[in-house]
mmCIF file of C-alpha atoms in Angstrom:
data_model
loop_
_atom_site.group_PDB
_atom_site.id
_atom_site.type_symbol
_atom_site.label_atom_id
_atom_site.label_comp_id
_atom_site.label_asym_id
_atom_site.label_seq_id
_atom_site.Cartn_x
_atom_site.Cartn_y
_atom_site.Cartn_z
ATOM 1 C CA ALA A 1 -0.216 16.750 5.309
ATOM 2 C CA GLN A 2 0.025 19.556 2.796
ATOM 3 C CA LYS A 3 3.593 20.204 1.789
ATOM 4 C CA ILE A 4 2.807 23.501 0.081
ATOM 5 C CA THR A 5 0.091 25.829 1.336
ATOM 6 C CA GLN A 6 -1.211 28.865 -0.485
ATOM 7 C CA THR A 7 -3.871 30.423 1.717
ATOM 8 C CA GLN A 8 -5.114 33.084 -0.698
ATOM 9 C CA PRO A 9 -7.516 31.634 -3.279
ATOM 10 C CA GLY A 10 -7.798 35.044 -4.936
ATOM 11 C CA MET A 11 -6.055 38.395 -4.761
ATOM 12 C CA PHE A 12 -6.821 41.772 -6.312
ATOM 13 C CA VAL A 13 -4.348 44.556 -6.976
ATOM 14 C CA GLN A 14 -4.435 47.903 -8.680
ATOM 15 C CA GLU A 15 -2.244 48.333 -11.732
ATOM 16 C CA LYS A 16 1.251 49.677 -10.874
ATOM 17 C CA GLU A 17 0.968 48.621 -7.239
ATOM 18 C CA ALA A 18 2.927 45.817 -5.572
ATOM 19 C CA VAL A 19 1.322 42.580 -4.408
ATOM 20 C CA THR A 20 2.499 39.700 -2.217
ATOM 21 C CA LEU A 21 1.341 36.127 -2.777
ATOM 22 C CA ASP A 22 1.782 33.888 0.242
ATOM 23 C CA CYS A 23 3.336 30.434 0.324
ATOM 24 C CA THR A 24 4.320 28.243 3.239
ATOM 25 C CA TYR A 25 5.942 24.842 2.955
ATOM 26 C CA ASP A 26 6.686 21.824 5.062
ATOM 27 C CA THR A 27 9.762 19.633 4.750
ATOM 28 C CA SER A 28 12.384 17.985 6.903
ATOM 29 C CA ASP A 29 14.807 17.755 3.983
ATOM 30 C CA PRO A 30 17.676 20.248 4.448
ATOM 31 C CA SER A 31 18.120 20.516 0.676
ATOM 32 C CA TYR A 32 15.159 21.759 -1.309
ATOM 33 C CA GLY A 33 14.192 24.205 -3.997
ATOM 34 C CA LEU A 34 11.244 26.574 -4.099
ATOM 35 C CA PHE A 35 9.701 27.667 -7.374
ATOM 36 C CA TRP A 36 6.965 30.001 -8.505
ATOM 37 C CA TYR A 37 5.066 29.454 -11.745
ATOM 38 C CA LYS A 38 2.513 31.616 -13.522
ATOM 39 C CA GLN A 39 -0.388 30.029 -15.376
ATOM 40 C CA PRO A 40 -2.382 32.357 -17.669
ATOM 41 C CA SER A 41 -5.816 31.375 -18.894
ATOM 42 C CA SER A 42 -4.183 29.608 -21.864
ATOM 43 C CA GLY A 43 -2.949 26.944 -19.428
ATOM 44 C CA GLU A 44 0.789 27.041 -20.049
ATOM 45 C CA MET A 45 3.040 27.043 -16.989
ATOM 46 C CA ILE A 46 5.615 29.828 -16.992
ATOM 47 C CA PHE A 47 8.590 29.642 -14.639
ATOM 48 C CA LEU A 48 9.090 32.863 -12.688
ATOM 49 C CA ILE A 49 11.664 32.464 -9.948
ATOM 50 C CA TYR A 50 13.694 29.941 -7.940
ATOM 51 C CA GLN A 51 15.080 29.946 -4.409
ATOM 52 C CA GLY A 52 17.408 27.272 -3.063
ATOM 53 C CA SER A 53 17.275 26.303 0.589
ATOM 54 C CA TYR A 54 20.929 27.199 1.076
ATOM 55 C CA ASP A 55 20.725 30.535 -0.704
ATOM 56 C CA GLN A 56 21.563 33.372 1.671
ATOM 57 C CA GLN A 57 19.926 36.103 -0.369
ATOM 58 C CA ASN A 58 16.375 36.429 -1.598
ATOM 59 C CA ALA A 59 15.998 35.647 -5.278
ATOM 60 C CA THR A 60 14.992 38.391 -7.711
ATOM 61 C CA GLU A 61 14.016 38.248 -11.388
ATOM 62 C CA GLY A 62 12.989 41.576 -12.833
ATOM 63 C CA ARG A 63 9.707 42.602 -11.184
ATOM 64 C CA TYR A 64 9.542 39.343 -9.228
ATOM 65 C CA SER A 65 11.219 38.764 -5.901
ATOM 66 C CA LEU A 66 10.944 35.942 -3.431
ATOM 67 C CA ASN A 67 10.726 36.803 0.259
ATOM 68 C CA PHE A 68 12.381 33.709 1.737
ATOM 69 C CA GLN A 69 12.028 33.251 5.493
ATOM 70 C CA LYS A 70 13.556 29.868 6.172
ATOM 71 C CA ALA A 71 12.784 29.653 9.877
ATOM 72 C CA ARG A 72 9.116 30.369 9.178
ATOM 73 C CA LYS A 73 9.139 28.047 6.124
ATOM 74 C CA SER A 74 7.737 30.835 4.055
ATOM 75 C CA ALA A 75 8.454 31.730 0.417
ATOM 76 C CA ASN A 76 6.219 34.611 -0.601
ATOM 77 C CA LEU A 77 6.265 36.009 -4.119
ATOM 78 C CA VAL A 78 6.348 39.777 -4.454
ATOM 79 C CA ILE A 79 5.337 41.331 -7.767
ATOM 80 C CA SER A 80 6.242 44.979 -8.027
ATOM 81 C CA ALA A 81 4.548 47.479 -10.351
ATOM 82 C CA SER A 82 1.707 45.123 -11.330
ATOM 83 C CA GLN A 83 0.629 45.042 -14.962
ATOM 84 C CA LEU A 84 -2.663 43.930 -16.511
ATOM 85 C CA GLY A 85 -0.795 40.991 -18.044
ATOM 86 C CA ASP A 86 0.050 39.723 -14.571
ATOM 87 C CA SER A 87 -3.548 38.540 -14.155
ATOM 88 C CA ALA A 88 -3.203 34.754 -13.914
ATOM 89 C CA MET A 89 -3.045 31.805 -11.527
ATOM 90 C CA TYR A 90 0.196 31.626 -9.539
ATOM 91 C CA PHE A 91 1.600 28.406 -8.126
ATOM 92 C CA CYS A 92 4.205 27.901 -5.469
ATOM 93 C CA ALA A 93 6.075 24.596 -5.722
ATOM 94 C CA MET A 94 8.771 22.740 -3.830
ATOM 95 C CA ARG A 95 11.274 20.170 -4.923
ATOM 96 C CA GLU A 96 13.046 18.091 -2.296
ATOM 97 C CA SER A 97 16.235 16.143 -2.902
ATOM 98 C CA ALA A 98 15.898 13.076 -5.103
ATOM 99 C CA GLY A 99 16.950 10.690 -2.370
ATOM 100 C CA GLY A 100 13.937 11.479 -0.245
ATOM 101 C CA THR A 101 10.481 9.966 -0.378
ATOM 102 C CA SER A 102 9.277 12.554 -2.849
ATOM 103 C CA TYR A 103 11.681 11.146 -5.492
ATOM 104 C CA GLY A 104 12.647 14.644 -6.508
ATOM 105 C CA LYS A 105 9.256 15.585 -7.879
ATOM 106 C CA LEU A 106 7.777 19.072 -7.794
ATOM 107 C CA THR A 107 4.899 19.409 -5.337
ATOM 108 C CA PHE A 108 2.472 22.255 -6.024
ATOM 109 C CA GLY A 109 0.226 24.379 -3.873
ATOM 110 C CA GLN A 110 -3.419 25.016 -4.752
ATOM 111 C CA GLY A 111 -2.637 28.296 -6.437
ATOM 112 C CA THR A 112 -3.705 31.922 -6.078
ATOM 113 C CA ILE A 113 -5.691 33.727 -8.774
ATOM 114 C CA LEU A 114 -4.357 37.254 -9.170
ATOM 115 C CA THR A 115 -6.518 39.899 -10.807
ATOM 116 C CA VAL A 116 -4.955 43.216 -11.741
ATOM 117 C CA HIS A 117 -7.407 46.110 -12.053
ATOM 118 C CA PRO A 118 -6.715 49.120 -14.306
ATOM 119 C CA ASP B 1 13.984 25.933 -30.302
ATOM 120 C CA GLY B 2 13.942 23.218 -27.642
ATOM 121 C CA GLY B 3 10.763 22.483 -25.821
ATOM 122 C CA ILE B 4 7.949 20.091 -25.034
ATOM 123 C CA THR B 5 5.143 19.409 -27.467
ATOM 124 C CA GLN B 6 1.847 18.036 -26.258
ATOM 125 C CA SER B 7 -0.857 16.903 -28.620
ATOM 126 C CA PRO B 8 -3.687 17.192 -29.156
ATOM 127 C CA LYS B 9 -4.583 20.473 -27.493
ATOM 128 C CA TYR B 10 -8.201 19.359 -27.051
ATOM 129 C CA LEU B 11 -9.418 15.779 -26.838
ATOM 130 C CA PHE B 12 -12.882 14.329 -26.465
ATOM 131 C CA ARG B 13 -13.418 10.841 -25.144
ATOM 132 C CA LYS B 14 -16.498 8.707 -25.109
ATOM 133 C CA GLU B 15 -17.373 6.661 -22.079
ATOM 134 C CA GLY B 16 -15.447 3.385 -22.005
ATOM 135 C CA GLN B 17 -12.808 4.507 -24.462
ATOM 136 C CA ASN B 18 -9.052 4.584 -23.993
ATOM 137 C CA VAL B 19 -7.235 7.657 -25.257
ATOM 138 C CA THR B 20 -3.547 8.460 -25.518
ATOM 139 C CA LEU B 21 -2.015 11.878 -24.928
ATOM 140 C CA SER B 22 1.264 12.590 -26.644
ATOM 141 C CA CYS B 23 4.278 14.272 -25.038
ATOM 142 C CA GLU B 24 7.531 14.818 -26.956
ATOM 143 C CA GLN B 25 10.596 16.769 -25.843
ATOM 144 C CA ASN B 26 13.790 17.759 -27.644
ATOM 145 C CA LEU B 27 15.590 19.113 -24.589
ATOM 146 C CA ASN B 28 17.581 15.914 -23.991
ATOM 147 C CA HIS B 29 16.081 15.743 -20.508
ATOM 148 C CA ASP B 30 16.166 12.416 -18.685
ATOM 149 C CA ALA B 31 13.204 12.965 -16.363
ATOM 150 C CA MET B 32 9.619 13.379 -17.554
ATOM 151 C CA TYR B 33 6.362 13.834 -15.669
ATOM 152 C CA TRP B 34 2.614 13.806 -16.158
ATOM 153 C CA TYR B 35 0.362 15.993 -14.035
ATOM 154 C CA ARG B 36 -3.377 16.384 -13.861
ATOM 155 C CA GLN B 37 -5.063 19.708 -13.078
ATOM 156 C CA ASP B 38 -8.731 20.058 -12.188
ATOM 157 C CA PRO B 39 -10.475 23.455 -12.431
ATOM 158 C CA GLY B 40 -9.203 25.890 -9.811
ATOM 159 C CA GLN B 41 -6.877 23.268 -8.374
ATOM 160 C CA GLY B 42 -3.188 22.590 -8.135
ATOM 161 C CA LEU B 43 -1.283 19.969 -10.096
ATOM 162 C CA ARG B 44 -1.254 16.341 -9.041
ATOM 163 C CA LEU B 45 1.389 13.871 -10.202
ATOM 164 C CA ILE B 46 0.159 10.892 -12.229
ATOM 165 C CA TYR B 47 3.355 9.181 -13.395
ATOM 166 C CA TYR B 48 7.005 10.014 -13.734
ATOM 167 C CA SER B 49 10.023 8.576 -15.480
ATOM 168 C CA GLN B 50 13.609 9.260 -14.557
ATOM 169 C CA ILE B 51 15.150 7.250 -17.360
ATOM 170 C CA VAL B 52 14.213 5.361 -20.522
ATOM 171 C CA ASN B 53 12.338 2.089 -19.943
ATOM 172 C CA ASP B 54 11.597 2.990 -16.345
ATOM 173 C CA PHE B 55 8.624 4.793 -14.830
ATOM 174 C CA GLN B 56 6.958 5.082 -11.444
ATOM 175 C CA LYS B 57 3.447 5.758 -10.194
ATOM 176 C CA GLY B 58 2.745 9.151 -8.792
ATOM 177 C CA ASP B 59 0.000 10.180 -6.393
ATOM 178 C CA ILE B 60 -3.002 9.464 -8.634
ATOM 179 C CA ALA B 61 -1.934 6.700 -11.069
ATOM 180 C CA GLU B 62 -5.119 4.615 -10.988
ATOM 181 C CA GLY B 63 -6.776 4.477 -14.402
ATOM 182 C CA TYR B 64 -3.688 5.707 -16.247
ATOM 183 C CA SER B 65 -0.747 4.012 -17.957
ATOM 184 C CA VAL B 66 2.480 5.256 -19.536
ATOM 185 C CA SER B 67 5.453 4.041 -21.519
ATOM 186 C CA ARG B 68 8.981 5.368 -21.955
ATOM 187 C CA GLU B 69 10.537 3.571 -24.887
ATOM 188 C CA LYS B 70 12.451 6.610 -26.113
ATOM 189 C CA LYS B 71 14.080 9.433 -24.199
ATOM 190 C CA GLU B 72 12.099 11.998 -26.175
ATOM 191 C CA SER B 73 8.650 10.517 -25.702
ATOM 192 C CA PHE B 74 6.406 9.853 -22.684
ATOM 193 C CA PRO B 75 2.818 9.141 -23.801
ATOM 194 C CA LEU B 76 -0.015 8.894 -21.288
ATOM 195 C CA THR B 77 -2.999 6.590 -21.826
ATOM 196 C CA VAL B 78 -6.198 7.410 -20.007
ATOM 197 C CA THR B 79 -8.012 4.097 -19.711
ATOM 198 C CA SER B 80 -11.694 3.340 -19.263
ATOM 199 C CA ALA B 81 -10.883 2.527 -15.637
ATOM 200 C CA GLN B 82 -10.349 6.236 -14.944
ATOM 201 C CA LYS B 83 -13.790 7.240 -13.680
ATOM 202 C CA ASN B 84 -13.409 10.984 -13.896
ATOM 203 C CA PRO B 85 -10.937 11.774 -16.664
ATOM 204 C CA THR B 86 -12.157 15.244 -17.593
ATOM 205 C CA ALA B 87 -9.229 17.507 -16.687
ATOM 206 C CA PHE B 88 -6.267 19.461 -18.016
ATOM 207 C CA TYR B 89 -3.155 17.322 -18.455
ATOM 208 C CA LEU B 90 0.328 18.757 -18.335
ATOM 209 C CA CYS B 91 3.539 17.030 -19.329
ATOM 210 C CA ALA B 92 6.870 18.265 -18.007
ATOM 211 C CA SER B 93 10.529 17.406 -18.203
ATOM 212 C CA SER B 94 13.552 18.155 -16.078
ATOM 213 C CA GLN B 95 17.269 18.083 -16.762
ATOM 214 C CA GLY B 96 17.801 16.187 -13.526
ATOM 215 C CA THR B 97 16.181 15.212 -10.271
ATOM 216 C CA GLY B 98 18.137 17.520 -7.990
ATOM 217 C CA SER B 99 16.181 20.037 -5.960
ATOM 218 C CA TYR B 100 17.616 22.929 -7.977
ATOM 219 C CA TYR B 101 16.164 21.757 -11.291
ATOM 220 C CA GLY B 102 12.863 23.214 -12.342
ATOM 221 C CA TYR B 103 10.483 21.800 -14.884
ATOM 222 C CA THR B 104 9.820 22.744 -18.463
ATOM 223 C CA PHE B 105 6.140 22.280 -19.243
ATOM 224 C CA GLY B 106 4.230 21.543 -22.400
ATOM 225 C CA SER B 107 1.180 23.611 -23.283
ATOM 226 C CA GLY B 108 -1.232 20.943 -22.038
ATOM 227 C CA THR B 109 -4.088 18.775 -23.317
ATOM 228 C CA ARG B 110 -7.651 19.452 -22.258
ATOM 229 C CA LEU B 111 -9.554 16.159 -22.078
ATOM 230 C CA THR B 112 -13.339 16.082 -21.951
ATOM 231 C CA VAL B 113 -15.584 13.052 -21.606
ATOM 232 C CA VAL B 114 -18.661 13.288 -23.832
#
């Protein structure tokens, strides 16, 4: 079963508008971390934002915020005021506790390609 | 500046050849990982190491081998047994294995079979 699901293969947004990238996850571990990474065409993976399973508030990092809905197992990334440089592949990832069967590794979704139009 | 260095950036392999991808980190991280990425796909775990002289198979280890003789280094060998090695390979490290630790990634090696 997929642990991380990103249902949007591609998304388009107009420059300066906000966009939401969807991510749902599946785990029975009460302790886990959710991460979003950006991958430009160069291939490097850039960390954007982190949300812990016990965090009461949604995480924010500059123009990035994470809409964390624990009961729905959803961790959507919101990018406000999109810029042309935001065009990239975006990955949602989950890390469960090291004592579980996942051995503390990061598990990635399939990614969403975001294209920002001028 | 601390980080992860992967080399080479591009690598071409002939059929039946073994090739080794280098991954070096100066972050003093204990855990290191190798992932494979196919075009338009997510990352899949090949091997990981939580400590020197110890490593474990990930989800797609067949046709690959690794070593972890030094904390700083975690080379990946793509053997001739790997039937479809053309892909983008990413090395990563983590300060720990807790769920709150993210990864630091290298810039990747693009391997092509010719």
